[in-house]
XYZ file of C-alpha atoms in Angstrom:
636
model
C 10.668 129.830 -51.237
C 8.344 129.976 -48.259
C 10.664 128.178 -45.782
C 13.562 130.800 -47.475
C 11.723 133.824 -46.269
C 10.995 132.563 -43.051
C 14.821 131.714 -42.543
C 15.974 135.185 -43.717
C 13.398 137.025 -41.638
C 14.053 134.983 -38.534
C 17.481 135.971 -38.699
C 16.565 139.679 -38.896
C 14.359 139.494 -36.445
C 17.118 138.091 -34.508
C 19.626 140.861 -35.627
C 16.797 143.520 -33.881
C 16.349 141.007 -30.751
C 20.443 141.267 -30.180
C 20.525 144.832 -30.851
C 17.787 145.818 -28.237
C 19.708 143.806 -25.470
C 22.650 145.642 -26.528
C 21.072 148.734 -27.061
C 19.539 148.888 -23.130
C 22.780 147.045 -21.487
C 25.142 149.545 -22.966
C 22.870 152.013 -22.016
C 22.558 153.834 -25.306
C 19.627 156.825 -25.244
C 17.942 157.675 -27.973
C 17.507 161.300 -28.224
C 14.750 164.083 -28.905
C 11.145 162.711 -27.745
C 12.159 158.792 -26.984
C 12.667 159.442 -23.239
C 9.143 161.543 -23.471
C 7.232 158.678 -24.936
C 9.057 156.102 -21.816
C 8.231 158.695 -19.575
C 4.474 158.700 -20.691
C 4.281 155.164 -20.565
C 6.189 154.459 -17.300
C 3.416 156.782 -16.065
C 0.446 155.020 -17.491
C 2.102 151.676 -16.499
C 2.916 152.683 -12.766
C -0.544 155.386 -11.883
C -2.473 154.582 -14.864
C -2.437 158.311 -15.978
C -0.142 161.143 -17.447
C -0.357 162.955 -14.242
C 3.516 163.978 -13.404
C 4.703 163.797 -9.628
C 7.584 165.708 -8.575
C 9.335 162.272 -8.751
C 8.472 161.775 -12.566
C 9.146 165.384 -13.489
C 12.490 164.995 -12.185
C 13.849 161.629 -13.845
C 13.511 160.748 -17.274
C 12.345 157.502 -18.714
C 15.142 155.645 -18.784
C 17.177 155.939 -15.555
C 16.207 156.583 -11.970
C 19.230 159.393 -11.411
C 19.742 160.872 -15.205
C 17.170 163.861 -15.085
C 15.445 165.127 -18.266
C 14.126 169.277 -17.433
C 10.596 168.716 -18.385
C 9.452 172.632 -19.373
C 6.404 174.047 -17.919
C 4.704 174.215 -21.447
C 4.846 170.620 -21.981
C 2.848 170.183 -19.440
C -1.426 170.807 -18.901
C -3.546 171.841 -16.072
C -3.273 169.555 -13.204
C 0.107 168.530 -14.075
C -1.280 166.108 -16.802
C 1.856 165.781 -19.945
C -0.177 165.852 -23.512
C 2.534 167.423 -25.713
C 3.326 163.871 -27.088
C 0.305 161.543 -28.804
C -0.473 158.980 -26.438
C -0.912 156.163 -28.844
C 3.118 154.972 -28.673
C 2.844 155.356 -24.450
C 0.065 153.125 -24.405
C 1.453 150.219 -26.917
C 4.734 150.665 -24.849
C 3.183 150.584 -21.078
C 2.508 147.292 -20.744
C 6.407 146.067 -22.322
C 7.741 148.871 -19.854
C 5.597 147.238 -17.048
C 6.927 143.888 -17.856
C 10.762 144.740 -18.133
C 11.369 148.475 -18.207
C 13.002 150.070 -20.922
C 14.367 147.277 -22.220
C 11.118 146.070 -22.629
C 9.754 148.379 -24.574
C 13.455 148.029 -26.822
C 12.413 144.500 -27.219
C 8.368 145.013 -28.006
C 9.920 147.523 -30.992
C 12.365 145.089 -32.257
C 8.796 142.097 -32.520
C 7.306 145.318 -33.997
C 10.144 145.299 -36.753
C 10.350 141.946 -37.112
C 6.320 141.438 -37.853
C 7.160 145.022 -40.238
C 9.035 142.922 -42.093
C 7.347 139.999 -42.137
C 3.940 141.901 -43.154
C 5.945 143.630 -45.762
C 7.370 140.664 -47.372
C 3.861 139.158 -47.543
C 2.505 142.565 -49.347
C 5.172 142.701 -51.496
C 4.937 138.897 -52.536
C 1.722 139.166 -53.262
C 1.479 142.680 -55.589
C 4.128 141.159 -57.846
C 3.586 137.431 -57.190
C 7.421 137.092 -57.085
C 8.376 135.972 -53.492
C 11.627 135.734 -54.349
C 12.469 139.440 -55.700
C 9.927 140.630 -52.855
C 12.260 138.863 -50.594
C 15.271 140.540 -51.480
C 13.484 144.038 -51.426
C 12.608 143.596 -47.617
C 15.648 142.739 -46.830
C 16.981 145.771 -48.460
C 14.576 147.739 -46.574
C 15.297 145.752 -43.387
C 18.866 146.599 -43.477
C 18.742 150.133 -44.318
C 17.861 153.519 -43.111
C 15.366 154.605 -41.644
C 13.786 150.920 -40.573
C 17.200 149.494 -39.094
C 17.828 152.580 -36.593
C 14.186 152.018 -36.001
C 13.722 148.658 -34.624
C 15.454 149.800 -31.954
C 14.181 153.132 -30.611
C 11.257 154.303 -28.809
C 9.517 156.459 -31.533
C 5.748 156.069 -33.163
C 6.865 155.523 -36.780
C 7.776 151.643 -36.053
C 4.318 151.128 -34.828
C 2.926 153.299 -37.538
C 4.778 151.763 -40.129
C 3.161 148.149 -39.133
C -0.315 149.772 -39.113
C 0.544 151.118 -42.686
C 1.669 147.880 -44.309
C -1.155 145.861 -42.452
C -4.006 148.207 -43.757
C -2.479 148.171 -47.510
C -2.113 143.726 -46.869
C -6.047 143.983 -45.850
C -6.726 146.257 -48.413
C -5.229 144.020 -51.683
C -8.079 141.317 -51.190
C -10.989 143.304 -50.749
C -11.460 144.010 -55.120
C -11.386 140.091 -54.666
C -14.273 139.831 -52.137
C -16.684 142.843 -54.001
C -19.478 141.769 -55.839
C -19.556 138.477 -54.513
C -22.973 137.844 -52.333
C -21.305 134.442 -50.846
C -18.380 136.737 -49.256
C -19.910 139.490 -47.840
C -19.479 138.883 -44.187
C -15.379 138.437 -45.052
C -16.288 141.882 -47.037
C -17.777 143.301 -44.221
C -14.874 141.967 -41.829
C -12.396 143.053 -43.689
C -14.026 146.484 -43.900
C -13.967 146.887 -39.655
C -10.513 145.579 -39.864
C -9.498 148.198 -42.056
C -11.264 150.686 -40.368
C -9.555 149.866 -36.938
C -6.573 149.781 -38.341
C -6.266 153.311 -39.486
C -8.431 154.407 -36.871
C -5.370 153.593 -34.669
C -3.229 155.536 -36.865
C -3.618 158.607 -35.816
C -3.529 158.017 -32.089
C 0.326 157.850 -32.440
C 0.674 161.165 -34.587
C -1.575 163.325 -36.369
C 0.464 163.516 -39.213
C -0.764 159.810 -40.058
C -3.979 160.690 -40.279
C -3.064 161.470 -44.030
C -2.460 157.640 -44.284
C -5.597 156.630 -42.832
C -7.530 159.101 -45.130
C -6.048 158.158 -48.313
C -6.360 154.297 -47.524
C -10.333 154.550 -46.408
C -10.474 157.015 -49.691
C -9.088 153.622 -51.843
C -10.997 151.166 -49.994
C -14.127 153.098 -50.692
C -13.017 153.439 -54.540
C -12.710 149.123 -54.592
C -16.027 149.173 -53.299
C -18.389 148.377 -55.981
C -20.902 151.014 -56.679
C -23.865 149.058 -55.431
C -23.017 148.287 -52.174
C -21.741 151.341 -50.698
C -23.698 151.098 -47.309
C -20.815 148.021 -46.553
C -18.751 151.197 -46.061
C -20.399 152.054 -43.172
C -18.052 149.304 -41.293
C -15.241 150.969 -42.013
C -16.202 154.508 -41.494
C -17.738 153.585 -38.203
C -14.057 153.055 -36.845
C -13.020 156.352 -38.282
C -16.002 158.372 -36.773
C -15.103 156.847 -33.809
C -11.319 157.519 -33.746
C -11.891 161.554 -34.414
C -14.686 161.990 -31.624
C -11.849 159.810 -29.177
C -9.188 162.313 -30.267
C -10.582 165.501 -30.237
C -12.441 163.417 -26.797
C -8.995 163.353 -25.599
C -7.824 166.497 -26.357
C -10.278 168.457 -24.483
C -9.374 165.718 -21.207
C -5.733 166.432 -21.539
C -5.789 170.331 -22.261
C -8.877 171.072 -20.265
C -10.179 173.198 -23.545
C -12.991 171.760 -25.557
C -11.772 173.271 -28.879
C -11.379 172.259 -32.543
C -7.698 172.697 -32.338
C -7.445 170.989 -29.049
C -5.798 167.428 -30.038
C -3.465 169.382 -32.629
C -2.498 171.021 -28.721
C -1.425 167.015 -28.089
C 1.317 166.873 -30.911
C 4.750 168.755 -30.708
C 5.314 169.248 -34.371
C 1.903 171.082 -34.713
C 2.295 174.367 -34.017
C 1.863 177.569 -35.332
C 4.812 178.323 -37.696
C 5.699 174.985 -37.740
C 4.782 174.030 -41.056
C 5.607 176.070 -44.260
C 5.583 175.949 -48.110
C 9.620 177.655 -47.963
C 11.091 174.708 -45.899
C 9.342 172.407 -47.887
C 11.241 174.037 -51.290
C 14.305 175.057 -49.878
C 14.916 172.577 -47.283
C 12.778 169.120 -46.744
C 12.726 168.154 -50.442
C 16.427 168.637 -51.061
C 17.236 166.856 -47.512
C 15.253 164.120 -47.678
C 17.055 162.755 -50.284
C 20.782 164.503 -50.450
C 21.310 165.884 -47.002
C 24.502 164.331 -45.293
C 22.780 164.180 -42.044
C 19.035 162.496 -42.965
C 19.317 162.328 -46.758
C 17.948 158.978 -47.937
C 20.371 158.846 -50.671
C 23.560 159.140 -48.649
C 22.091 156.673 -45.879
C 20.136 153.942 -47.924
C 21.473 154.533 -51.434
C 20.319 151.000 -52.556
C 16.613 151.978 -52.029
C 17.293 154.211 -55.068
C 16.880 151.067 -57.185
C 13.047 151.308 -56.538
C 13.440 153.900 -59.679
C 14.495 151.053 -61.678
C 11.245 148.969 -61.130
C 8.539 151.375 -61.575
C 8.613 151.196 -65.662
C 7.107 148.442 -67.437
C 4.699 147.165 -64.675
C 1.962 145.007 -64.783
C -1.690 146.177 -64.087
C -2.162 145.114 -60.382
C 1.249 145.929 -59.528
C 0.468 149.446 -61.348
C -2.589 149.721 -59.104
C -0.615 148.780 -56.200
C 1.886 151.691 -56.708
C -0.854 154.626 -57.418
C -1.978 153.534 -53.887
C 0.686 153.984 -52.735
C 1.823 157.332 -53.974
C -1.699 158.700 -52.936
C -0.824 157.207 -49.024
C 2.680 158.460 -49.044
C 3.424 161.607 -50.731
C 1.146 163.960 -48.582
C 2.595 162.392 -45.610
C 5.617 163.039 -47.254
C 4.909 166.439 -48.439
C 3.878 167.719 -44.800
C 7.047 166.120 -42.958
C 9.183 167.874 -45.859
C 7.792 170.989 -44.812
C 8.350 170.929 -40.976
C 10.801 173.491 -39.754
C 12.394 170.027 -37.905
C 11.768 168.602 -41.314
C 14.540 166.267 -40.732
C 13.295 165.086 -37.481
C 16.271 166.566 -35.633
C 16.456 164.487 -32.344
C 15.742 161.611 -34.411
C 17.507 158.681 -35.794
C 18.188 159.544 -40.101
C 15.449 159.565 -42.257
C 12.800 158.213 -39.809
C 9.940 160.833 -41.020
C 10.371 158.663 -44.783
C 8.853 155.737 -43.015
C 5.564 156.129 -45.063
C 7.188 155.610 -48.300
C 8.832 152.105 -47.909
C 5.939 150.195 -49.173
C 6.313 152.173 -52.196
C 9.819 151.874 -52.329
C 9.592 148.195 -51.416
C 7.108 147.923 -54.897
C 9.527 149.337 -56.488
C 12.669 147.491 -55.116
C 10.588 144.063 -55.910
C 10.547 144.818 -59.948
C 13.927 145.930 -59.531
C 15.529 143.079 -57.970
C 13.404 140.935 -60.388
C 15.498 142.602 -63.509
C 18.428 142.353 -61.641
C 18.229 138.557 -60.805
C 17.256 138.154 -64.621
C 20.572 139.327 -65.949
C 23.109 137.841 -63.011
C 25.895 137.798 -62.673
C 26.433 141.320 -64.900
C 23.925 143.006 -63.036
C 26.056 142.990 -60.042
C 29.156 145.424 -61.141
C 27.100 148.404 -61.212
C 25.799 147.524 -57.390
C 28.850 148.249 -55.843
C 28.826 151.875 -55.415
C 25.547 151.684 -54.162
C 25.933 148.641 -51.755
C 29.125 149.906 -50.675
C 27.995 153.067 -49.016
C 24.587 151.016 -47.656
C 26.333 148.010 -46.509
C 29.273 150.536 -44.640
C 26.268 152.695 -42.384
C 24.287 149.531 -41.876
C 27.489 148.035 -40.714
C 28.371 150.906 -38.225
C 24.699 150.854 -36.873
C 24.723 147.583 -36.001
C 28.152 147.444 -35.033
C 28.280 150.923 -32.925
C 24.658 151.440 -31.410
C 25.741 155.017 -30.180
C 26.117 155.779 -33.696
C 22.572 155.272 -34.704
C 21.374 156.963 -31.926
C 24.129 159.506 -32.108
C 26.483 161.376 -30.155
C 23.835 163.536 -28.540
C 21.836 165.446 -31.556
C 20.759 162.383 -34.056
C 21.298 165.298 -36.574
C 25.053 164.350 -36.514
C 24.251 160.265 -37.327
C 25.968 160.347 -40.631
C 28.923 162.613 -39.148
C 29.556 160.190 -36.287
C 29.561 157.575 -39.032
C 32.032 159.400 -40.944
C 33.965 160.115 -37.622
C 34.118 156.486 -37.445
C 35.455 156.301 -41.127
C 37.630 158.493 -40.524
C 39.613 157.256 -37.372
C 40.373 154.137 -38.881
C 41.203 154.826 -42.144
C 41.735 158.400 -42.723
C 39.147 158.641 -45.109
C 37.271 161.631 -45.646
C 33.996 161.703 -47.152
C 32.010 163.731 -45.342
C 32.394 167.007 -47.194
C 31.006 165.340 -50.498
C 27.450 165.969 -49.282
C 25.504 168.773 -48.865
C 23.418 170.132 -45.633
C 20.474 171.504 -45.583
C 19.621 171.214 -41.578
C 20.195 175.022 -41.331
C 20.308 177.496 -44.005
C 21.638 176.087 -47.187
C 24.496 177.767 -49.184
C 24.744 177.907 -52.913
C 27.553 175.285 -52.519
C 25.155 172.880 -51.088
C 22.033 173.359 -53.688
C 24.960 172.492 -56.050
C 26.304 169.258 -54.283
C 22.774 167.954 -54.088
C 22.037 168.573 -58.030
C 25.281 166.484 -58.553
C 24.495 163.775 -56.283
C 21.040 163.774 -58.147
C 22.827 163.462 -61.354
C 25.197 160.945 -60.009
C 22.708 158.870 -58.721
C 20.579 159.265 -61.904
C 23.995 158.220 -64.352
C 24.853 155.219 -62.223
C 20.650 153.798 -62.660
C 21.186 154.585 -66.335
C 24.205 152.210 -66.885
C 22.611 149.437 -64.173
C 19.524 149.923 -66.872
C 21.498 149.218 -69.742
C 23.608 146.440 -68.382
C 20.115 145.074 -67.492
C 18.596 145.617 -71.160
C 21.949 144.319 -72.516
C 22.893 147.514 -74.340
C 26.225 149.377 -74.609
C 27.244 150.575 -70.816
C 30.373 151.615 -71.586
C 30.074 155.261 -72.227
C 27.408 155.521 -69.537
C 30.172 153.924 -66.775
C 33.120 156.627 -68.522
C 30.114 159.649 -67.711
C 29.436 157.987 -64.500
C 32.917 157.376 -63.201
C 33.970 160.604 -64.536
C 30.885 162.509 -62.915
C 31.919 160.789 -59.294
C 35.456 161.899 -59.666
C 34.677 165.778 -60.492
C 31.909 165.711 -57.959
C 34.836 164.730 -55.250
C 37.332 167.058 -56.338
C 34.615 170.297 -56.317
C 33.433 169.572 -53.083
C 36.917 169.150 -51.528
C 38.036 172.832 -53.110
C 34.714 174.227 -51.911
C 34.809 172.913 -48.193
C 34.405 175.361 -45.625
C 37.333 175.470 -43.308
C 36.347 176.994 -39.639
C 37.689 177.232 -36.101
C 37.542 173.339 -34.843
C 36.716 174.630 -31.176
C 34.071 176.492 -32.547
C 30.464 175.224 -31.415
C 29.279 176.942 -34.718
C 32.191 174.993 -36.448
C 30.901 171.731 -34.896
C 27.225 171.990 -36.718
C 28.702 174.010 -39.807
C 32.081 172.658 -41.330
C 32.003 170.115 -43.369
C 35.095 168.592 -42.163
C 34.831 165.800 -40.065
C 38.379 166.154 -38.214
C 36.248 168.784 -36.168
C 33.975 166.479 -34.829
C 36.525 165.117 -32.912
C 36.937 167.951 -30.852
C 32.910 167.040 -30.173
C 32.819 165.837 -26.291
C 30.015 163.894 -26.718
C 31.689 161.248 -28.832
C 34.616 161.040 -26.197
C 31.833 160.374 -23.349
C 30.284 157.555 -25.074
C 33.472 156.351 -26.086
C 34.704 156.106 -22.225
C 31.126 154.665 -20.876
C 31.417 151.848 -23.656
C 35.232 151.178 -23.052
C 34.495 150.964 -18.951
C 30.979 148.280 -19.949
C 33.226 146.567 -21.810
C 36.359 146.292 -19.465
C 38.848 148.274 -21.537
C 40.310 150.672 -18.948
C 43.301 151.922 -21.232
C 40.788 153.219 -24.068
C 38.545 154.847 -20.893
C 41.373 156.673 -19.574
C 42.502 157.860 -23.162
C 38.893 158.734 -23.987
C 38.115 160.586 -20.381
C 41.647 162.552 -20.724
C 40.798 163.659 -23.981
C 37.339 165.065 -22.984
C 38.440 166.886 -19.980
C 41.346 168.066 -22.718
C 38.516 169.472 -25.222
C 35.815 170.321 -22.718
C 37.579 171.189 -19.043
C 34.149 171.929 -17.350
C 32.804 168.458 -17.736
C 32.662 167.583 -14.247
C 31.082 164.114 -14.858
C 34.420 162.959 -16.318
C 36.580 163.576 -13.345
C 35.520 160.693 -11.019
C 35.633 157.849 -13.148
C 38.914 159.149 -14.897
C 40.282 159.514 -10.816
C 39.494 156.005 -10.437
C 40.677 154.419 -13.155
C 44.141 155.855 -12.781
C 44.505 155.508 -9.135
C 45.612 151.720 -9.466
C 47.606 152.442 -12.559
C 49.005 155.931 -12.467
C 48.553 157.207 -8.944
C 50.750 160.518 -9.622
C 48.439 161.291 -12.577
C 45.306 160.377 -10.944
C 46.318 163.257 -7.760
C 46.943 165.880 -10.921
C 43.714 164.951 -12.311
C 41.753 165.269 -8.981
C 42.984 168.382 -7.969
C 42.314 169.657 -11.648
C 38.656 168.530 -10.908
C 38.612 170.336 -7.435
C 39.386 173.630 -9.267
C 37.638 173.457 -12.097
C 33.974 172.557 -9.944
C 35.667 175.834 -7.760
C 35.327 177.641 -10.614
C 32.027 176.231 -11.544
C 29.887 177.422 -8.226
C 27.103 179.716 -8.868
C 27.227 178.456 -12.364
C 26.719 174.660 -12.299
C 24.096 173.922 -9.166
C 25.841 170.095 -8.877
C 29.395 172.077 -8.756
C 29.078 171.627 -5.106
C 28.591 167.492 -5.708
C 31.441 167.049 -7.899
C 33.785 168.993 -5.867
C 33.078 166.899 -2.815
C 33.154 164.031 -4.376
C 36.679 164.971 -5.673
C 38.011 165.697 -2.570
C 36.411 162.409 -1.106
C 38.631 160.565 -3.395
C 41.580 162.739 -2.850
C 41.070 161.977 0.969
C 39.715 165.093 2.468
C 37.008 163.918 4.181
C 35.751 167.128 6.095
C 36.084 169.496 3.435
C 34.015 166.991 1.371
C 31.154 166.904 4.072
C 31.305 170.952 4.443
C 30.740 171.126 0.310
C 27.850 168.481 0.785
C 26.190 169.933 3.799
C 26.238 173.262 1.527
C 25.178 171.458 -1.330
C 22.144 170.083 0.560
C 20.824 173.291 1.386
C 19.948 173.722 -1.922
C 20.136 170.576 -3.678
C 20.134 169.756 -7.510
C 19.384 166.104 -9.214
C 22.413 164.391 -7.406
C 20.747 165.360 -4.319
C 20.246 161.073 -3.419
C 24.083 160.361 -4.496
C 24.828 163.498 -1.935
C 23.044 161.854 1.081
C 24.457 158.437 0.269
C 28.160 159.985 0.283
C 27.524 162.145 3.279
C 26.251 159.048 5.152
C 29.599 157.379 4.496
C 31.746 160.621 5.556
C 30.200 160.330 9.107
C 32.653 159.590 11.650
C 30.718 156.855 13.339
C 30.538 154.817 9.405
C 33.984 155.838 8.731
C 35.965 154.997 11.737
C 33.615 151.478 11.079
C 35.043 151.210 7.799
C 38.727 151.479 9.009
């Protein structure tokens, strides 16, 4: 079984590495905070500090010519960046120094590979069932949130690796406690556990809940007469606390009890409320169309089947993981941005994965014992789970989202709609914004529908009469879809509010960023006709998207010259209208005039633009050099 396990996990590792390479080559960028982690890693790799120079302030962590604005509130005195925790940038700094952003992506893919390996060992030892543990590990490794986080610059993957490693170390402590001959090994294991737990809060302060819970579990497992040995665990934790506060004082210039909290963007007044937990977070983490676990990874619901009739050792691990993951989960479910907003779907649920893995291990054992009859009820779970995972693997922009990763599942269903015309998005609730009664009704219906399918599977596994359960589940499914479709709100398809609030994904086809990404991917794949269609659709739905005109004119010039001239003139008119609104409008007008052969006008535009340049200054100076009379005569 060990050989089979290493083979399967090796294939998973190759998948993660290939995804990292594709993500880098195709220039797919993560959203939200990930550029800031890369920016911090670059600063550490180049200058060994977090002081942001003017050059670093004007560029993001991905491309030298792709800026991200840095708000003044994100900087401490002396332009020191400390808004995000420093743990991830520290571990990302070396990979960035070696290979840039690709190095970080390869590093996170390797972290993911190490995590699935440790998770398999942990589940196999907890349940004494390597085969079922392998099935559970693969289920998690090919589902949200794990799959998308394997190639993203967030803190969740390194933190999950540390959490699983700590759980694995903790698993062997009872076998060493109370045995004098193994006292040295016990101290070493406790020291290792302390170092792992001490590192967790440096990635984000919310992981302190996990550290404290695992430390308490270790102290409970230590024998009553050997409490002094716990000093080997407590010492690294104490040093970590001192270090965190020292870093907060150094970064912010303020020696305050709350200084470390200033280094974590999610910890600020009003960001954590019980109201959010009750009305949005709990519901959304389970059923939301953009961040719900049941929607993105329904196979993980099988864990419920594994929590009945557990053996003693297994039940103990379940209780420990409940104490470890539930407090952390309740905290993030109380965030004002409980879904992670600009992160990949379900990323805040990663601390629950070891607990889910324990349930899945037992569930897969029950399923294996009743093959092949138990496979039929799995089809509804596996179909949606497999479809979402396939979309993420085949199309990385869907995993990293269109622009705001809150539309992860939206983009998956856009893809589904464009290929088959199937409409499913309206069947899932939305809790990202203010939910309606309809959303709560859909959420309750989805939860009940999931339980109906689990009851059906349970009856099949127990060889009981399952026909009635099948009728109930199928009937409920049809009623749910019909009720969701008949109550779907309809809004103006070109409205930005409709873009976020409408549940009809046809409207998502008006979202400009979707066509922007399709065009970029098509150009990289050398599919000019597809790129032309995407760019023409982009300037149709968003005429002031000035970035689209130049590549479209270049693509059309060799195929449809007259159309290229029309697009060029249209772009010049739009850029002229945007002067005074867009700081780079003059640059784009100059570029289009250059393509149209109007060199003097282009040079005048560039000279005017460079008097008060925007972030295209470098490109503007390069183009102005090409427009000098001597240079143009030489080129001719």
